[in-house]
């Protein structure tokens, strides 16, 4: 599948050229929750809803549990082999992608559910606040080169055009209630919390404008997607190394880059420290002076010590770097027309085997997220049936589920290629009780290397 080059620009490529069907060459969506499902809260199991919220959400989740999803659509994608340098394969295109990752704010959830009366002396950490989301369009160009019969390398340059982004990570501080000196209780807050946004206000302005039309929002999103938004640069690197007669290892590093946000930026901050024992009264003298001014004075005092601020300062956002590594072992009789011989490095000859009847192996995936790296480990088995059909079964373990069984199908009908892959098939038996779902599919037109 040509889209494999997007995961590793250093894969071995058997194509003369390829062209994805515009808007249909690669569509993928995925969503996941860790630690809890919809069924855990809303199942008709006879348990009180408030009890389930307290036990399974408020007290059952940690600050590392995540609710999130992502989607990607290729606008167009194509590649071709250099006629003068047949060991080089070029690929280029544009795709849009977005994701959201919301982490469970455990301490704040407990404070909201239980209050502070029964939590005297407990510090509720603001470090549990972590969220990030974005929509970005990516223009890319890659070069894949077969160096010899053992090594294939590749690199891809990327130009990012951000549509919008929001993120809050690396927060610090706490809220704590202790015994007071001049009153019963003393509330203290130390805060260093920041929410950065770019592109959000412009979208909200269009949505709030009574005279705006749907086309106005579409034009705004299109303009930002086509290099009219905040821009950034990045690159991918990848390698494939042949270990023996039919075994390979691969590795790739994706989205090493940044976006510089300077347009439509609005940042929100809460920074400072304050302690307060509430409003103090001297009885009975103050009973005749219970005006609104004393309450406003309290609010003004707290805001002065822990100010809520906004600014439009530019900032740099690093891309969510991804790492892929895999081992693959091919076995069984190669498909018709291929010979297992390394007597020439030219990819235009048929003496380099790309597809055996069977293949098995393992893959590791790591992505950088606001709470640190997330890892998934996959084992797979692939079986080819003739020249037209290949099936792939996978088992994946990650933070969302330890029972993720997936299945992929690749159909080659002449030059037309169609593929579809779905994860966590066992979860489709009861979707509300599933922690994860993923689906991707696409259509391509392929021209294989000339014999």
Short mmCIF file of C-alpha atoms in Angstrom, two decimals, residues 35-414:
data_model
loop_
_atom_site.label_atom_id
_atom_site.label_comp_id
_atom_site.label_asym_id
_atom_site.label_seq_id
_atom_site.Cartn_x
_atom_site.Cartn_y
_atom_site.Cartn_z
CA UNK A 35 -10.04 3.36 32.23
CA UNK A 36 -13.77 3.74 31.57
CA UNK A 37 -16.43 3.20 28.90
CA UNK A 38 -19.89 4.58 28.23
CA UNK A 39 -21.31 1.28 29.43
CA UNK A 40 -19.57 1.67 32.80
CA UNK A 41 -21.74 4.71 33.56
CA UNK A 42 -24.97 4.19 31.66
CA UNK A 43 -25.52 0.43 31.66
CA UNK A 44 -28.85 -0.69 33.13
CA UNK A 45 -27.20 -2.74 35.87
CA UNK A 46 -29.29 -1.65 38.85
CA UNK A 47 -26.56 0.49 40.37
CA UNK A 48 -27.14 4.11 41.33
CA UNK A 49 -25.72 6.50 38.71
CA UNK A 50 -24.12 8.76 41.31
CA UNK A 51 -22.40 5.75 42.86
CA UNK A 52 -21.01 4.68 39.48
CA UNK A 53 -19.71 8.19 38.79
CA UNK A 54 -18.01 8.30 42.18
CA UNK A 55 -16.48 4.81 42.08
CA UNK A 56 -15.67 4.40 38.38
CA UNK A 57 -14.89 7.95 37.26
CA UNK A 58 -14.03 10.26 40.15
CA UNK A 59 -12.11 7.70 42.19
CA UNK A 60 -11.50 5.09 39.49
CA UNK A 61 -9.60 7.17 36.94
CA UNK A 62 -6.10 8.61 37.22
CA UNK A 63 -4.66 11.78 35.77
CA UNK A 64 -3.07 9.67 33.02
CA UNK A 65 -6.40 8.34 31.73
CA UNK A 66 -7.31 9.85 28.39
CA UNK A 67 -10.32 10.61 26.23
CA UNK A 68 -9.35 11.35 22.65
CA UNK A 69 -9.50 10.72 18.97
CA UNK A 70 -7.94 11.60 15.65
CA UNK A 71 -8.77 11.68 11.97
CA UNK A 72 -6.81 12.07 8.73
CA UNK A 73 -7.85 12.63 5.13
CA UNK A 74 -5.51 12.68 2.15
CA UNK A 75 -6.43 15.43 -0.29
CA UNK A 76 -4.12 13.95 -2.89
CA UNK A 77 -1.04 11.72 -2.93
CA UNK A 78 1.20 10.53 -5.75
CA UNK A 79 4.68 9.18 -6.45
CA UNK A 80 6.97 8.24 -9.30
CA UNK A 81 10.33 6.64 -9.99
CA UNK A 82 13.16 8.72 -11.41
CA UNK A 83 13.87 7.48 -14.92
CA UNK A 84 17.51 8.60 -14.74
CA UNK A 85 18.00 7.28 -11.20
CA UNK A 86 15.80 4.16 -10.96
CA UNK A 87 16.83 3.56 -7.34
CA UNK A 88 15.07 6.81 -6.33
CA UNK A 89 11.34 7.05 -5.77
CA UNK A 90 9.66 10.43 -5.15
CA UNK A 91 6.32 10.96 -3.43
CA UNK A 92 4.35 14.09 -2.65
CA UNK A 93 0.90 15.25 -1.60
CA UNK A 94 -1.33 17.05 0.89
CA UNK A 95 -3.28 15.69 3.82
CA UNK A 96 -5.29 17.15 6.67
CA UNK A 97 -5.29 15.74 10.16
CA UNK A 98 -6.66 16.61 13.56
CA UNK A 99 -6.64 15.15 17.05
CA UNK A 100 -7.84 15.86 20.57
CA UNK A 101 -6.41 14.47 23.80
CA UNK A 102 -8.20 15.29 27.05
CA UNK A 103 -6.75 13.88 30.26
CA UNK A 104 -8.84 13.23 33.34
CA UNK A 105 -8.30 16.03 35.92
CA UNK A 106 -8.48 13.66 38.86
CA UNK A 107 -7.86 16.08 41.73
CA UNK A 108 -10.22 18.74 40.41
CA UNK A 109 -12.90 16.11 39.77
CA UNK A 110 -12.63 14.95 43.40
CA UNK A 111 -12.81 18.56 44.63
CA UNK A 112 -15.90 19.23 42.51
CA UNK A 113 -17.61 15.99 43.57
CA UNK A 114 -16.74 15.91 47.29
CA UNK A 115 -15.98 19.54 48.08
CA UNK A 116 -13.26 20.60 50.49
CA UNK A 117 -15.08 20.07 53.80
CA UNK A 118 -13.96 16.47 54.09
CA UNK A 119 -10.54 17.07 52.56
CA UNK A 120 -8.88 19.35 55.07
CA UNK A 121 -5.14 19.46 54.45
CA UNK A 122 -5.31 17.74 51.06
CA UNK A 123 -3.61 19.51 48.17
CA UNK A 124 -5.55 19.37 44.91
CA UNK A 125 -2.99 19.61 42.12
CA UNK A 126 -3.42 21.81 39.06
CA UNK A 127 -0.85 19.61 37.34
CA UNK A 128 -3.74 17.28 36.52
CA UNK A 129 -5.02 19.81 33.96
CA UNK A 130 -3.81 18.65 30.54
CA UNK A 131 -5.50 18.96 27.16
CA UNK A 132 -4.47 19.44 23.55
CA UNK A 133 -6.17 19.54 20.17
CA UNK A 134 -5.49 20.78 16.67
CA UNK A 135 -6.43 20.76 12.99
CA UNK A 136 -3.57 21.12 10.51
CA UNK A 137 -2.96 20.72 6.79
CA UNK A 138 0.34 19.17 5.70
CA UNK A 139 2.17 19.60 2.37
CA UNK A 140 4.93 17.03 1.91
CA UNK A 141 7.60 15.78 -0.48
CA UNK A 142 9.64 12.62 0.07
CA UNK A 143 12.62 10.84 -1.46
CA UNK A 144 13.12 7.08 -1.15
CA UNK A 145 16.46 5.57 -2.18
CA UNK A 146 17.60 1.96 -2.45
CA UNK A 147 21.31 2.13 -1.57
CA UNK A 148 22.06 -1.57 -2.09
CA UNK A 149 20.46 -4.95 -1.55
CA UNK A 150 20.61 -4.48 2.23
CA UNK A 151 19.66 -0.86 2.83
CA UNK A 152 16.84 1.45 1.77
CA UNK A 153 16.57 4.94 3.25
CA UNK A 154 14.14 7.82 2.90
CA UNK A 155 13.30 11.32 4.06
CA UNK A 156 10.26 13.55 3.78
CA UNK A 157 10.02 17.33 4.14
CA UNK A 158 6.80 18.82 5.50
CA UNK A 159 5.19 22.25 5.49
CA UNK A 160 2.45 22.66 8.11
CA UNK A 161 -0.48 25.08 7.78
CA UNK A 162 -2.36 25.25 11.07
CA UNK A 163 -6.12 25.79 11.11
CA UNK A 164 -6.44 25.97 14.89
CA UNK A 165 -4.80 24.67 18.05
CA UNK A 166 -5.41 24.68 21.79
CA UNK A 167 -3.23 23.20 24.49
CA UNK A 168 -2.71 23.32 28.22
CA UNK A 169 0.15 21.28 29.62
CA UNK A 170 2.94 21.59 32.16
CA UNK A 171 0.66 23.35 34.65
CA UNK A 172 1.60 23.68 38.29
CA UNK A 173 0.10 24.72 41.61
CA UNK A 174 -2.53 23.53 44.06
CA UNK A 175 -5.58 24.38 46.15
CA UNK A 176 -5.65 23.41 49.83
CA UNK A 177 -7.94 24.01 52.82
CA UNK A 178 -6.41 24.13 56.30
CA UNK A 179 -7.44 25.21 59.82
CA UNK A 180 -7.72 29.00 60.04
CA UNK A 181 -6.33 31.38 62.62
CA UNK A 182 -8.96 34.12 62.54
CA UNK A 183 -11.72 31.97 61.07
CA UNK A 184 -12.63 28.29 60.97
CA UNK A 185 -10.95 27.48 57.66
CA UNK A 186 -8.19 28.93 55.54
CA UNK A 187 -8.20 28.42 51.75
CA UNK A 188 -4.90 28.76 49.88
CA UNK A 189 -4.21 28.68 46.18
CA UNK A 190 -0.93 28.63 44.27
CA UNK A 191 -1.46 28.63 40.53
CA UNK A 192 0.60 28.63 37.36
CA UNK A 193 -1.90 27.54 34.70
CA UNK A 194 -1.85 28.46 31.01
CA UNK A 195 -4.16 27.69 28.11
CA UNK A 196 -2.71 28.59 24.70
CA UNK A 197 -4.94 28.93 21.65
CA UNK A 198 -4.51 29.98 18.04
CA UNK A 199 -7.21 30.17 15.40
CA UNK A 200 -10.01 29.56 17.92
CA UNK A 201 -11.23 33.15 18.32
CA UNK A 202 -11.57 33.72 14.57
CA UNK A 203 -13.74 30.62 14.24
CA UNK A 204 -15.90 31.63 17.21
CA UNK A 205 -16.35 35.12 15.78
CA UNK A 206 -17.76 33.66 12.57
CA UNK A 207 -20.06 31.30 14.48
CA UNK A 208 -21.31 34.11 16.76
CA UNK A 209 -21.97 36.50 13.88
CA UNK A 210 -25.72 36.42 13.13
CA UNK A 211 -25.06 37.62 9.58
CA UNK A 212 -22.49 34.93 8.76
CA UNK A 213 -23.26 32.03 6.45
CA UNK A 214 -21.87 28.48 6.37
CA UNK A 215 -19.74 29.51 3.39
CA UNK A 216 -17.95 32.09 5.55
CA UNK A 217 -16.69 29.42 7.92
CA UNK A 218 -15.75 27.13 5.03
CA UNK A 219 -13.77 29.96 3.39
CA UNK A 220 -11.94 30.70 6.65
CA UNK A 221 -10.97 27.04 7.15
CA UNK A 222 -9.93 26.68 3.50
CA UNK A 223 -7.78 29.81 3.61
CA UNK A 224 -5.95 28.64 6.71
CA UNK A 225 -5.49 25.17 5.23
CA UNK A 226 -3.90 26.60 2.09
CA UNK A 227 -0.97 28.34 3.81
CA UNK A 228 -3.08 31.21 5.15
CA UNK A 229 -2.77 30.12 8.76
CA UNK A 230 0.13 29.72 11.15
CA UNK A 231 2.98 27.90 9.41
CA UNK A 232 5.65 25.43 10.44
CA UNK A 233 8.29 23.05 9.13
CA UNK A 234 9.13 19.42 9.82
CA UNK A 235 10.62 16.23 8.44
CA UNK A 236 10.37 12.41 8.53
CA UNK A 237 13.22 9.88 8.38
CA UNK A 238 13.08 6.15 7.74
CA UNK A 239 15.19 3.07 6.98
CA UNK A 240 14.74 -0.56 5.99
CA UNK A 241 17.51 -3.10 6.54
CA UNK A 242 17.52 -6.64 5.18
CA UNK A 243 18.87 -8.99 7.86
CA UNK A 244 18.90 -12.26 5.96
CA UNK A 245 17.31 -14.06 3.09
CA UNK A 246 13.78 -12.98 3.98
CA UNK A 247 13.80 -10.94 7.18
CA UNK A 248 13.77 -7.17 7.60
CA UNK A 249 13.84 -4.50 10.26
CA UNK A 250 12.46 -1.01 9.77
CA UNK A 251 12.54 2.21 11.78
CA UNK A 252 11.14 5.67 11.20
CA UNK A 253 10.83 8.98 13.00
CA UNK A 254 7.91 11.18 11.92
CA UNK A 255 6.86 14.79 12.41
CA UNK A 256 10.06 16.17 13.83
CA UNK A 257 9.13 19.82 13.53
CA UNK A 258 7.24 22.83 14.84
CA UNK A 259 4.53 25.39 14.07
CA UNK A 260 5.03 29.08 14.86
CA UNK A 261 1.75 30.55 16.09
CA UNK A 262 1.48 34.32 15.62
CA UNK A 263 -1.96 34.85 14.02
CA UNK A 264 -5.25 34.86 15.94
CA UNK A 265 -3.45 33.93 19.17
CA UNK A 266 -5.17 34.23 22.54
CA UNK A 267 -3.56 32.83 25.68
CA UNK A 268 -5.24 32.57 29.08
CA UNK A 269 -3.23 32.52 32.30
CA UNK A 270 -3.88 32.15 36.02
CA UNK A 271 -0.70 32.89 37.96
CA UNK A 272 -0.12 33.87 41.55
CA UNK A 273 -0.65 32.81 45.16
CA UNK A 274 -3.24 33.77 47.75
CA UNK A 275 -4.63 32.69 51.13
CA UNK A 276 -7.93 33.77 52.58
CA UNK A 277 -10.05 32.94 55.60
CA UNK A 278 -13.21 34.47 54.16
CA UNK A 279 -15.01 37.61 55.28
CA UNK A 280 -14.47 38.53 58.91
CA UNK A 281 -17.26 40.19 60.92
CA UNK A 282 -17.10 41.98 64.23
CA UNK A 283 -20.44 41.37 65.89
CA UNK A 284 -22.72 43.09 66.45
CA UNK A 285 -21.12 46.22 64.94
CA UNK A 286 -20.96 44.89 61.33
CA UNK A 287 -24.56 43.63 61.22
CA UNK A 288 -25.72 47.03 60.00
CA UNK A 289 -23.11 47.18 57.20
CA UNK A 290 -23.75 43.99 55.18
CA UNK A 291 -23.50 45.68 51.80
CA UNK A 292 -22.30 44.24 48.52
CA UNK A 293 -19.06 46.15 48.86
CA UNK A 294 -17.55 43.72 51.36
CA UNK A 295 -18.13 40.81 48.98
CA UNK A 296 -16.67 42.73 46.05
CA UNK A 297 -13.67 43.69 48.16
CA UNK A 298 -13.04 39.98 48.78
CA UNK A 299 -13.23 39.20 45.05
CA UNK A 300 -10.95 42.12 44.18
CA UNK A 301 -8.41 40.98 46.76
CA UNK A 302 -8.32 37.44 45.38
CA UNK A 303 -8.06 38.63 41.76
CA UNK A 304 -5.18 40.91 42.69
CA UNK A 305 -3.24 38.06 44.26
CA UNK A 306 -4.12 35.42 41.63
CA UNK A 307 -4.84 37.42 38.48
CA UNK A 308 -6.63 35.93 35.47
CA UNK A 309 -4.87 37.29 32.40
CA UNK A 310 -5.01 37.13 28.63
CA UNK A 311 -2.36 37.92 26.04
CA UNK A 312 -1.65 37.44 22.35
CA UNK A 313 2.00 36.44 22.68
CA UNK A 314 3.32 34.28 19.85
CA UNK A 315 4.45 30.79 20.72
CA UNK A 316 6.08 27.74 19.14
CA UNK A 317 4.30 24.39 19.23
CA UNK A 318 6.31 21.22 18.70
CA UNK A 319 4.74 18.50 16.61
CA UNK A 320 3.71 15.18 18.23
CA UNK A 321 6.78 13.15 17.25
CA UNK A 322 6.08 9.52 16.30
CA UNK A 323 8.38 6.51 16.17
CA UNK A 324 7.76 3.24 14.32
CA UNK A 325 9.94 0.16 14.50
CA UNK A 326 9.24 -3.31 13.13
CA UNK A 327 10.59 -6.76 12.41
CA UNK A 328 9.19 -8.83 9.54
CA UNK A 329 9.92 -12.41 8.50
CA UNK A 330 8.67 -13.65 5.12
CA UNK A 331 8.23 -17.33 4.36
CA UNK A 332 6.49 -19.56 1.84
CA UNK A 333 6.87 -19.66 -1.92
CA UNK A 334 7.20 -16.16 -3.41
CA UNK A 335 4.46 -15.02 -5.71
CA UNK A 336 4.78 -15.96 -9.37
CA UNK A 337 7.40 -14.01 -11.31
CA UNK A 338 9.69 -13.26 -8.40
CA UNK A 339 13.07 -14.82 -7.76
CA UNK A 340 15.06 -14.69 -4.58
CA UNK A 341 18.28 -13.20 -5.89
CA UNK A 342 20.30 -10.17 -4.89
CA UNK A 343 22.38 -10.05 -8.06
CA UNK A 344 21.30 -6.49 -8.96
CA UNK A 345 20.19 -3.51 -6.92
CA UNK A 346 17.93 -2.02 -9.59
CA UNK A 347 14.35 -1.89 -8.33
CA UNK A 348 13.12 -2.13 -11.92
CA UNK A 349 14.17 -5.78 -12.13
CA UNK A 350 12.13 -8.63 -10.70
CA UNK A 351 14.97 -10.23 -8.83
CA UNK A 352 14.11 -8.55 -5.52
CA UNK A 353 11.28 -10.28 -3.68
CA UNK A 354 8.70 -8.01 -2.09
CA UNK A 355 5.88 -10.43 -1.32
CA UNK A 356 5.99 -13.98 -0.06
CA UNK A 357 2.87 -16.01 0.63
CA UNK A 358 3.26 -15.52 4.39
CA UNK A 359 4.73 -12.91 6.65
CA UNK A 360 4.79 -12.46 10.39
CA UNK A 361 6.41 -9.98 12.70
CA UNK A 362 6.01 -7.31 15.33
CA UNK A 363 5.83 -3.54 15.45
CA UNK A 364 6.28 -0.91 18.14
CA UNK A 365 4.70 2.55 17.93
CA UNK A 366 5.45 5.52 20.20
CA UNK A 367 3.86 8.97 20.04
CA UNK A 368 4.55 12.02 22.17
CA UNK A 369 1.47 13.28 24.02
CA UNK A 370 0.90 15.93 26.75
CA UNK A 371 1.38 13.34 29.51
CA UNK A 372 4.47 11.86 27.88
CA UNK A 373 5.07 9.07 25.37
CA UNK A 374 2.31 6.58 24.57
CA UNK A 375 3.33 3.15 23.33
CA UNK A 376 1.58 0.41 21.38
CA UNK A 377 3.02 -3.03 20.56
CA UNK A 378 1.59 -5.08 17.69
CA UNK A 379 2.12 -8.63 16.47
CA UNK A 380 0.90 -9.49 12.97
CA UNK A 381 0.47 -12.31 10.48
CA UNK A 382 -0.09 -11.66 6.78
CA UNK A 383 -1.30 -14.13 4.16
CA UNK A 384 -1.40 -13.57 0.41
CA UNK A 385 -3.96 -15.33 -1.79
CA UNK A 386 -2.77 -15.18 -5.39
CA UNK A 387 -1.94 -11.79 -6.86
CA UNK A 388 -5.18 -10.02 -6.00
CA UNK A 389 -5.81 -10.46 -2.28
CA UNK A 390 -3.85 -10.18 0.95
CA UNK A 391 -5.17 -10.40 4.50
CA UNK A 392 -3.45 -9.27 7.66
CA UNK A 393 -4.38 -10.14 11.25
CA UNK A 394 -3.01 -8.12 14.17
CA UNK A 395 -2.98 -8.13 17.95
CA UNK A 396 -2.16 -4.86 19.72
CA UNK A 397 -1.61 -3.94 23.36
CA UNK A 398 -1.72 -0.28 24.41
CA UNK A 399 -3.11 1.99 27.13
CA UNK A 400 -6.66 1.74 25.78
CA UNK A 401 -7.07 -2.04 25.63
CA UNK A 402 -5.11 -5.28 25.96
CA UNK A 403 -7.45 -7.23 23.68
CA UNK A 404 -7.17 -5.33 20.41
CA UNK A 405 -7.57 -7.77 17.53
CA UNK A 406 -7.51 -6.18 14.08
CA UNK A 407 -7.90 -7.25 10.49
CA UNK A 408 -6.74 -5.71 7.23
CA UNK A 409 -7.53 -6.48 3.60
CA UNK A 410 -5.69 -5.38 0.48
CA UNK A 411 -7.24 -5.98 -2.96
CA UNK A 412 -5.34 -5.47 -6.22
CA UNK A 413 -7.62 -5.48 -9.29
CA UNK A 414 -5.29 -4.66 -12.16
#
